[in-house]
Amino acid sequence: MTPPLAALLAWIPFIHPLHLPEGARLWMFLPLAACVAVVYRATRARTARELPRATLKTFVNIVVGMCLIAIAAYAIHEGVLRFSRG
Amino acid sequence: MSMKQKPDPTIRTIQAGILAWILPGAGHFLLGHRGIAAVFFIAISFAYGTGLAIGGVKNSVNPQANRWLFLAELGVGGYTIVGYVVSNNLPNYGAKELSPYVSFYPESDVAQIYLAIGGLLNLLAILDALTRAQTGGLPVFYQEMTPTADVPSEGRK
């Protein structure tokens, strides 16, 4: 048995921690943003039928907002580095 | 002819709140909002389950390891209590041994964020269930959203 397969068979969900692939940490933001959008919109909906469109809109708003915050934080970081160098 | 009295919503509100705390969406299911209940159950269980799968139950649901995280997780009471019992029954490893049950950076960070948000999202769901139980099915922000809407009279005090 190959080592990765043996490791997979020995893995018990929720007991053994899961190893995330390299670079996956950033992308884990998207499902979480989707969950937040779904729950937030569900607290404002009278029925589940109203949800898909409103959820998509909120999801896009969250993702775009977070991207803008990241860009602003990066710009500030670069600015501080530039000014600190003199 | 005798008039039927409307049932007191207090009992139903308490039932919905407790059920929503034990299992995400269960409060809405009790109130008859099956679609919304399924949405809450899937979204909150996904966030909580993903966090638990990445972090492992040993350190993720453990007030000794991180009491603030545990407090946030308590938003989903059913999952957290089961997780705490399982966590306490896993063997402890010494400082020099690498425990197979403990996650490390960066996985532990991702797990904590997922678990905390899962628990806090369920608080929103509980508040929504309480509101719907008292207003006869109207969501939390319904009156804010549509100030001129034709709200059923049973929904207002």
PDB file of C-alpha atoms in Angstrom:
ATOM      1  CA  MET A   1       0.000   0.000   0.000  1.00  0.00           C
ATOM      2  CA  THR A   2       1.344   3.437  -0.913  1.00  0.00           C
ATOM      3  CA  PRO A   3       1.990   5.779   2.026  1.00  0.00           C
ATOM      4  CA  PRO A   4      -0.628   8.428   1.003  1.00  0.00           C
ATOM      5  CA  LEU A   5      -3.313   5.736   0.643  1.00  0.00           C
ATOM      6  CA  ALA A   6      -2.389   4.202   3.989  1.00  0.00           C
ATOM      7  CA  ALA A   7      -2.554   7.646   5.585  1.00  0.00           C
ATOM      8  CA  LEU A   8      -5.973   8.241   4.015  1.00  0.00           C
ATOM      9  CA  LEU A   9      -7.341   4.926   5.271  1.00  0.00           C
ATOM     10  CA  ALA A  10      -6.017   5.608   8.771  1.00  0.00           C
ATOM     11  CA  TRP A  11      -7.603   9.060   8.868  1.00  0.00           C
ATOM     12  CA  ILE A  12     -10.672   9.369  11.096  1.00  0.00           C
ATOM     13  CA  PRO A  13     -12.737  12.474  10.331  1.00  0.00           C
ATOM     14  CA  PHE A  14     -12.887  15.057  13.161  1.00  0.00           C
ATOM     15  CA  ILE A  15     -10.407  13.020  15.243  1.00  0.00           C
ATOM     16  CA  HIS A  16      -7.309  13.362  13.069  1.00  0.00           C
ATOM     17  CA  PRO A  17      -6.698  16.899  11.780  1.00  0.00           C
ATOM     18  CA  LEU A  18      -6.851  17.371   8.031  1.00  0.00           C
ATOM     19  CA  HIS A  19      -3.782  18.659   6.220  1.00  0.00           C
ATOM     20  CA  LEU A  20      -4.510  21.500   3.819  1.00  0.00           C
ATOM     21  CA  PRO A  21      -2.618  21.573   0.529  1.00  0.00           C
ATOM     22  CA  GLU A  22      -0.066  24.312  -0.017  1.00  0.00           C
ATOM     23  CA  GLY A  23      -1.797  27.571  -0.994  1.00  0.00           C
ATOM     24  CA  ALA A  24      -5.265  26.366  -0.005  1.00  0.00           C
ATOM     25  CA  ARG A  25      -5.525  28.664   2.993  1.00  0.00           C
ATOM     26  CA  LEU A  26      -6.423  31.706   0.906  1.00  0.00           C
ATOM     27  CA  TRP A  27      -9.108  29.855  -1.047  1.00  0.00           C
ATOM     28  CA  MET A  28     -10.726  28.606   2.166  1.00  0.00           C
ATOM     29  CA  PHE A  29     -12.105  32.129   2.459  1.00  0.00           C
ATOM     30  CA  LEU A  30     -14.614  31.539  -0.349  1.00  0.00           C
ATOM     31  CA  PRO A  31     -16.749  28.744   1.217  1.00  0.00           C
ATOM     32  CA  LEU A  32     -16.784  30.628   4.506  1.00  0.00           C
ATOM     33  CA  ALA A  33     -17.956  33.811   2.785  1.00  0.00           C
ATOM     34  CA  ALA A  34     -20.674  31.741   1.088  1.00  0.00           C
ATOM     35  CA  CYS A  35     -21.832  30.373   4.461  1.00  0.00           C
ATOM     36  CA  VAL A  36     -21.947  33.864   5.962  1.00  0.00           C
ATOM     37  CA  ALA A  37     -23.897  35.180   2.953  1.00  0.00           C
ATOM     38  CA  VAL A  38     -26.398  32.299   3.102  1.00  0.00           C
ATOM     39  CA  VAL A  39     -27.073  32.611   6.848  1.00  0.00           C
ATOM     40  CA  TYR A  40     -27.240  36.415   6.776  1.00  0.00           C
ATOM     41  CA  ARG A  41     -29.699  36.374   3.889  1.00  0.00           C
ATOM     42  CA  ALA A  42     -31.746  33.584   5.484  1.00  0.00           C
ATOM     43  CA  THR A  43     -32.352  35.812   8.517  1.00  0.00           C
ATOM     44  CA  ARG A  44     -33.928  38.370   6.179  1.00  0.00           C
ATOM     45  CA  ALA A  45     -35.959  36.077   3.935  1.00  0.00           C
ATOM     46  CA  ARG A  46     -39.585  35.090   4.449  1.00  0.00           C
ATOM     47  CA  THR A  47     -39.154  31.893   2.417  1.00  0.00           C
ATOM     48  CA  ALA A  48     -36.221  29.914   1.027  1.00  0.00           C
ATOM     49  CA  ARG A  49     -37.213  30.845  -2.527  1.00  0.00           C
ATOM     50  CA  GLU A  50     -36.034  34.419  -2.013  1.00  0.00           C
ATOM     51  CA  LEU A  51     -32.571  33.248  -1.072  1.00  0.00           C
ATOM     52  CA  PRO A  52     -30.491  32.325  -4.178  1.00  0.00           C
ATOM     53  CA  ARG A  53     -30.421  35.754  -5.830  1.00  0.00           C
ATOM     54  CA  ALA A  54     -29.998  37.716  -2.602  1.00  0.00           C
ATOM     55  CA  THR A  55     -27.316  35.305  -1.365  1.00  0.00           C
ATOM     56  CA  LEU A  56     -25.322  35.608  -4.571  1.00  0.00           C
ATOM     57  CA  LYS A  57     -25.448  39.394  -4.323  1.00  0.00           C
ATOM     58  CA  THR A  58     -24.282  39.353  -0.693  1.00  0.00           C
ATOM     59  CA  PHE A  59     -21.544  36.804  -1.493  1.00  0.00           C
ATOM     60  CA  VAL A  60     -20.191  39.009  -4.297  1.00  0.00           C
ATOM     61  CA  ASN A  61     -20.358  42.062  -2.015  1.00  0.00           C
ATOM     62  CA  ILE A  62     -18.381  40.267   0.696  1.00  0.00           C
ATOM     63  CA  VAL A  63     -15.729  38.985  -1.710  1.00  0.00           C
ATOM     64  CA  VAL A  64     -15.293  42.343  -3.458  1.00  0.00           C
ATOM     65  CA  GLY A  65     -15.217  44.151  -0.091  1.00  0.00           C
ATOM     66  CA  MET A  66     -12.576  41.805   1.296  1.00  0.00           C
ATOM     67  CA  CYS A  67     -10.490  42.163  -1.866  1.00  0.00           C
ATOM     68  CA  LEU A  68     -10.622  45.965  -1.570  1.00  0.00           C
ATOM     69  CA  ILE A  69      -9.597  45.757   2.095  1.00  0.00           C
ATOM     70  CA  ALA A  70      -6.700  43.458   1.131  1.00  0.00           C
ATOM     71  CA  ILE A  71      -5.573  45.843  -1.606  1.00  0.00           C
ATOM     72  CA  ALA A  72      -5.779  48.816   0.789  1.00  0.00           C
ATOM     73  CA  ALA A  73      -3.822  46.928   3.463  1.00  0.00           C
ATOM     74  CA  TYR A  74      -1.171  45.960   0.913  1.00  0.00           C
ATOM     75  CA  ALA A  75      -0.901  49.568  -0.304  1.00  0.00           C
ATOM     76  CA  ILE A  76      -0.479  50.844   3.265  1.00  0.00           C
ATOM     77  CA  HIS A  77       2.125  48.152   3.932  1.00  0.00           C
ATOM     78  CA  GLU A  78       4.091  49.122   0.815  1.00  0.00           C
ATOM     79  CA  GLY A  79       3.749  52.806   1.653  1.00  0.00           C
ATOM     80  CA  VAL A  80       5.086  52.318   5.173  1.00  0.00           C
ATOM     81  CA  LEU A  81       8.028  50.315   3.831  1.00  0.00           C
ATOM     82  CA  ARG A  82       8.818  52.977   1.240  1.00  0.00           C
ATOM     83  CA  PHE A  83       8.647  55.883   3.729  1.00  0.00           C
ATOM     84  CA  SER A  84      10.608  54.019   6.388  1.00  0.00           C
ATOM     85  CA  ARG A  85      13.453  53.516   3.910  1.00  0.00           C
ATOM     86  CA  GLY A  86      13.591  57.282   3.540  1.00  0.00           C
TER      87      GLY A  86
ATOM     88  CA  MET B   1     -70.217  29.886  20.332  1.00  0.00           C
ATOM     89  CA  SER B   2     -66.903  29.748  22.141  1.00  0.00           C
ATOM     90  CA  MET B   3     -63.927  31.602  20.689  1.00  0.00           C
ATOM     91  CA  LYS B   4     -60.615  29.793  20.539  1.00  0.00           C
ATOM     92  CA  GLN B   5     -57.805  31.621  22.308  1.00  0.00           C
ATOM     93  CA  LYS B   6     -54.546  32.070  20.459  1.00  0.00           C
ATOM     94  CA  PRO B   7     -51.793  29.887  21.963  1.00  0.00           C
ATOM     95  CA  ASP B   8     -49.211  31.696  24.046  1.00  0.00           C
ATOM     96  CA  PRO B   9     -46.094  32.118  21.853  1.00  0.00           C
ATOM     97  CA  THR B  10     -43.763  32.051  24.857  1.00  0.00           C
ATOM     98  CA  ILE B  11     -43.543  28.248  25.106  1.00  0.00           C
ATOM     99  CA  ARG B  12     -43.046  27.923  21.370  1.00  0.00           C
ATOM    100  CA  THR B  13     -40.384  30.639  21.442  1.00  0.00           C
ATOM    101  CA  ILE B  14     -38.458  28.832  24.183  1.00  0.00           C
ATOM    102  CA  GLN B  15     -38.780  25.497  22.366  1.00  0.00           C
ATOM    103  CA  ALA B  16     -37.587  27.017  19.088  1.00  0.00           C
ATOM    104  CA  GLY B  17     -34.630  28.721  20.797  1.00  0.00           C
ATOM    105  CA  ILE B  18     -33.468  25.588  22.581  1.00  0.00           C
ATOM    106  CA  LEU B  19     -33.878  23.401  19.501  1.00  0.00           C
ATOM    107  CA  ALA B  20     -32.024  25.933  17.339  1.00  0.00           C
ATOM    108  CA  TRP B  21     -29.195  25.944  19.883  1.00  0.00           C
ATOM    109  CA  ILE B  22     -28.952  22.147  19.926  1.00  0.00           C
ATOM    110  CA  LEU B  23     -29.135  21.649  16.158  1.00  0.00           C
ATOM    111  CA  PRO B  24     -28.862  24.422  13.540  1.00  0.00           C
ATOM    112  CA  GLY B  25     -32.204  24.869  11.767  1.00  0.00           C
ATOM    113  CA  ALA B  26     -34.189  22.706  14.197  1.00  0.00           C
ATOM    114  CA  GLY B  27     -35.962  25.735  15.661  1.00  0.00           C
ATOM    115  CA  HIS B  28     -37.149  26.838  12.235  1.00  0.00           C
ATOM    116  CA  PHE B  29     -38.201  23.270  11.452  1.00  0.00           C
ATOM    117  CA  LEU B  30     -40.389  23.276  14.568  1.00  0.00           C
ATOM    118  CA  LEU B  31     -41.990  26.538  13.435  1.00  0.00           C
ATOM    119  CA  GLY B  32     -42.779  25.063  10.012  1.00  0.00           C
ATOM    120  CA  HIS B  33     -40.132  26.929   7.985  1.00  0.00           C
ATOM    121  CA  ARG B  34     -38.698  23.778   6.448  1.00  0.00           C
ATOM    122  CA  GLY B  35     -36.808  25.464   3.595  1.00  0.00           C
ATOM    123  CA  ILE B  36     -35.136  28.038   5.821  1.00  0.00           C
ATOM    124  CA  ALA B  37     -34.381  25.283   8.362  1.00  0.00           C
ATOM    125  CA  ALA B  38     -32.561  23.237   5.709  1.00  0.00           C
ATOM    126  CA  VAL B  39     -30.580  26.292   4.622  1.00  0.00           C
ATOM    127  CA  PHE B  40     -29.477  27.057   8.203  1.00  0.00           C
ATOM    128  CA  PHE B  41     -28.623  23.414   8.873  1.00  0.00           C
ATOM    129  CA  ILE B  42     -26.495  23.000   5.745  1.00  0.00           C
ATOM    130  CA  ALA B  43     -24.669  26.351   5.944  1.00  0.00           C
ATOM    131  CA  ILE B  44     -23.887  26.253   9.677  1.00  0.00           C
ATOM    132  CA  SER B  45     -23.072  22.538   9.797  1.00  0.00           C
ATOM    133  CA  PHE B  46     -20.770  22.966   6.804  1.00  0.00           C
ATOM    134  CA  ALA B  47     -18.831  25.788   8.472  1.00  0.00           C
ATOM    135  CA  TYR B  48     -18.613  23.982  11.808  1.00  0.00           C
ATOM    136  CA  GLY B  49     -17.876  20.564  10.286  1.00  0.00           C
ATOM    137  CA  THR B  50     -15.150  21.929   8.023  1.00  0.00           C
ATOM    138  CA  GLY B  51     -13.463  23.608  10.977  1.00  0.00           C
ATOM    139  CA  LEU B  52     -13.688  20.456  13.045  1.00  0.00           C
ATOM    140  CA  ALA B  53     -12.357  18.271  10.221  1.00  0.00           C
ATOM    141  CA  ILE B  54      -9.377  20.580   9.626  1.00  0.00           C
ATOM    142  CA  GLY B  55      -8.533  21.210  13.272  1.00  0.00           C
ATOM    143  CA  GLY B  56      -9.464  17.878  14.820  1.00  0.00           C
ATOM    144  CA  VAL B  57     -11.620  17.701  17.899  1.00  0.00           C
ATOM    145  CA  LYS B  58      -8.813  17.398  20.461  1.00  0.00           C
ATOM    146  CA  ASN B  59      -7.648  21.008  20.608  1.00  0.00           C
ATOM    147  CA  SER B  60     -10.450  22.681  18.687  1.00  0.00           C
ATOM    148  CA  VAL B  61     -13.259  21.927  21.144  1.00  0.00           C
ATOM    149  CA  ASN B  62     -11.349  22.375  24.352  1.00  0.00           C
ATOM    150  CA  PRO B  63     -11.843  25.273  26.808  1.00  0.00           C
ATOM    151  CA  GLN B  64      -8.393  24.620  28.322  1.00  0.00           C
ATOM    152  CA  ALA B  65      -6.741  25.101  24.927  1.00  0.00           C
ATOM    153  CA  ASN B  66      -8.709  28.189  23.823  1.00  0.00           C
ATOM    154  CA  ARG B  67     -11.540  29.416  26.012  1.00  0.00           C
ATOM    155  CA  TRP B  68     -12.684  32.228  23.672  1.00  0.00           C
ATOM    156  CA  LEU B  69     -12.943  29.842  20.751  1.00  0.00           C
ATOM    157  CA  PHE B  70     -14.915  27.431  22.922  1.00  0.00           C
ATOM    158  CA  LEU B  71     -17.267  30.255  23.913  1.00  0.00           C
ATOM    159  CA  ALA B  72     -17.915  31.087  20.238  1.00  0.00           C
ATOM    160  CA  GLU B  73     -18.390  27.396  19.420  1.00  0.00           C
ATOM    161  CA  LEU B  74     -21.034  27.137  22.145  1.00  0.00           C
ATOM    162  CA  GLY B  75     -23.353  28.929  19.720  1.00  0.00           C
ATOM    163  CA  VAL B  76     -23.921  25.444  18.318  1.00  0.00           C
ATOM    164  CA  GLY B  77     -24.564  23.635  21.575  1.00  0.00           C
ATOM    165  CA  GLY B  78     -25.264  20.131  20.271  1.00  0.00           C
ATOM    166  CA  TYR B  79     -22.111  19.808  18.208  1.00  0.00           C
ATOM    167  CA  THR B  80     -19.894  21.460  20.807  1.00  0.00           C
ATOM    168  CA  ILE B  81     -21.052  19.278  23.707  1.00  0.00           C
ATOM    169  CA  VAL B  82     -20.498  16.088  21.682  1.00  0.00           C
ATOM    170  CA  GLY B  83     -17.123  17.437  20.524  1.00  0.00           C
ATOM    171  CA  TYR B  84     -16.110  18.278  24.092  1.00  0.00           C
ATOM    172  CA  VAL B  85     -16.975  14.776  25.324  1.00  0.00           C
ATOM    173  CA  VAL B  86     -14.996  13.172  22.471  1.00  0.00           C
ATOM    174  CA  SER B  87     -12.100  15.589  23.016  1.00  0.00           C
ATOM    175  CA  ASN B  88     -11.869  14.668  26.710  1.00  0.00           C
ATOM    176  CA  ASN B  89     -11.757  10.966  25.878  1.00  0.00           C
ATOM    177  CA  LEU B  90      -8.813  11.196  23.484  1.00  0.00           C
ATOM    178  CA  PRO B  91      -5.418  10.336  24.985  1.00  0.00           C
ATOM    179  CA  ASN B  92      -3.012  13.110  25.970  1.00  0.00           C
ATOM    180  CA  TYR B  93       0.526  13.081  24.651  1.00  0.00           C
ATOM    181  CA  GLY B  94       3.607  14.327  26.472  1.00  0.00           C
ATOM    182  CA  ALA B  95       5.440  17.507  25.537  1.00  0.00           C
ATOM    183  CA  LYS B  96       8.126  15.593  23.648  1.00  0.00           C
ATOM    184  CA  GLU B  97       5.724  13.498  21.575  1.00  0.00           C
ATOM    185  CA  LEU B  98       3.907  14.758  18.505  1.00  0.00           C
ATOM    186  CA  SER B  99       0.194  14.157  19.041  1.00  0.00           C
ATOM    187  CA  PRO B 100      -1.650  12.853  15.965  1.00  0.00           C
ATOM    188  CA  TYR B 101      -4.809  14.583  17.223  1.00  0.00           C
ATOM    189  CA  VAL B 102      -3.518  18.148  17.320  1.00  0.00           C
ATOM    190  CA  SER B 103      -3.360  20.499  14.334  1.00  0.00           C
ATOM    191  CA  PHE B 104      -0.698  23.141  13.839  1.00  0.00           C
ATOM    192  CA  TYR B 105      -0.329  26.383  11.907  1.00  0.00           C
ATOM    193  CA  PRO B 106      -1.699  27.120   9.303  1.00  0.00           C
ATOM    194  CA  GLU B 107      -4.443  24.452   9.606  1.00  0.00           C
ATOM    195  CA  SER B 108      -5.238  25.363  13.219  1.00  0.00           C
ATOM    196  CA  ASP B 109      -5.871  28.998  12.219  1.00  0.00           C
ATOM    197  CA  VAL B 110      -8.277  28.056   9.436  1.00  0.00           C
ATOM    198  CA  ALA B 111     -10.069  25.603  11.738  1.00  0.00           C
ATOM    199  CA  GLN B 112     -10.508  28.217  14.467  1.00  0.00           C
ATOM    200  CA  ILE B 113     -11.983  30.753  12.064  1.00  0.00           C
ATOM    201  CA  TYR B 114     -14.427  28.219  10.623  1.00  0.00           C
ATOM    202  CA  LEU B 115     -15.504  26.940  14.049  1.00  0.00           C
ATOM    203  CA  ALA B 116     -15.933  30.392  15.576  1.00  0.00           C
ATOM    204  CA  ILE B 117     -17.923  31.671  12.609  1.00  0.00           C
ATOM    205  CA  GLY B 118     -20.067  28.506  12.597  1.00  0.00           C
ATOM    206  CA  GLY B 119     -20.938  29.045  16.258  1.00  0.00           C
ATOM    207  CA  LEU B 120     -21.608  32.763  15.859  1.00  0.00           C
ATOM    208  CA  LEU B 121     -23.730  32.223  12.748  1.00  0.00           C
ATOM    209  CA  ASN B 122     -25.924  29.881  14.757  1.00  0.00           C
ATOM    210  CA  LEU B 123     -26.500  32.689  17.276  1.00  0.00           C
ATOM    211  CA  LEU B 124     -27.993  34.665  14.389  1.00  0.00           C
ATOM    212  CA  ALA B 125     -30.118  31.645  13.481  1.00  0.00           C
ATOM    213  CA  ILE B 126     -31.304  31.307  17.109  1.00  0.00           C
ATOM    214  CA  LEU B 127     -32.293  34.987  17.244  1.00  0.00           C
ATOM    215  CA  ASP B 128     -34.121  34.576  13.944  1.00  0.00           C
ATOM    216  CA  ALA B 129     -35.981  31.504  15.249  1.00  0.00           C
ATOM    217  CA  LEU B 130     -36.996  33.423  18.408  1.00  0.00           C
ATOM    218  CA  THR B 131     -38.250  36.343  16.330  1.00  0.00           C
ATOM    219  CA  ARG B 132     -40.179  34.136  13.921  1.00  0.00           C
ATOM    220  CA  ALA B 133     -41.764  32.283  16.840  1.00  0.00           C
ATOM    221  CA  GLN B 134     -43.011  35.559  18.310  1.00  0.00           C
ATOM    222  CA  THR B 135     -44.103  37.279  15.110  1.00  0.00           C
ATOM    223  CA  GLY B 136     -45.753  34.337  13.418  1.00  0.00           C
ATOM    224  CA  GLY B 137     -43.045  33.758  10.834  1.00  0.00           C
ATOM    225  CA  LEU B 138     -41.585  37.160  10.045  1.00  0.00           C
ATOM    226  CA  PRO B 139     -37.780  37.308   9.891  1.00  0.00           C
ATOM    227  CA  VAL B 140     -35.667  39.472  12.180  1.00  0.00           C
ATOM    228  CA  PHE B 141     -35.274  42.480   9.918  1.00  0.00           C
ATOM    229  CA  TYR B 142     -38.579  42.271   8.079  1.00  0.00           C
ATOM    230  CA  GLN B 143     -40.010  45.497   9.483  1.00  0.00           C
ATOM    231  CA  GLU B 144     -36.748  47.349   8.826  1.00  0.00           C
ATOM    232  CA  MET B 145     -36.733  46.195   5.221  1.00  0.00           C
ATOM    233  CA  THR B 146     -40.323  47.043   4.335  1.00  0.00           C
ATOM    234  CA  PRO B 147     -41.646  49.795   6.582  1.00  0.00           C
ATOM    235  CA  THR B 148     -44.883  50.096   4.591  1.00  0.00           C
ATOM    236  CA  ALA B 149     -45.396  46.372   4.063  1.00  0.00           C
ATOM    237  CA  ASP B 150     -48.704  44.781   4.874  1.00  0.00           C
ATOM    238  CA  VAL B 151     -47.622  42.951   8.000  1.00  0.00           C
ATOM    239  CA  PRO B 152     -50.165  40.463   9.358  1.00  0.00           C
ATOM    240  CA  SER B 153     -51.799  41.740  12.526  1.00  0.00           C
ATOM    241  CA  GLU B 154     -50.684  38.698  14.528  1.00  0.00           C
ATOM    242  CA  GLY B 155     -47.120  39.737  13.800  1.00  0.00           C
ATOM    243  CA  ARG B 156     -47.433  42.994  15.725  1.00  0.00           C
ATOM    244  CA  LYS B 157     -47.935  43.623  19.363  1.00  0.00           C
TER     245      LYS B 157
END
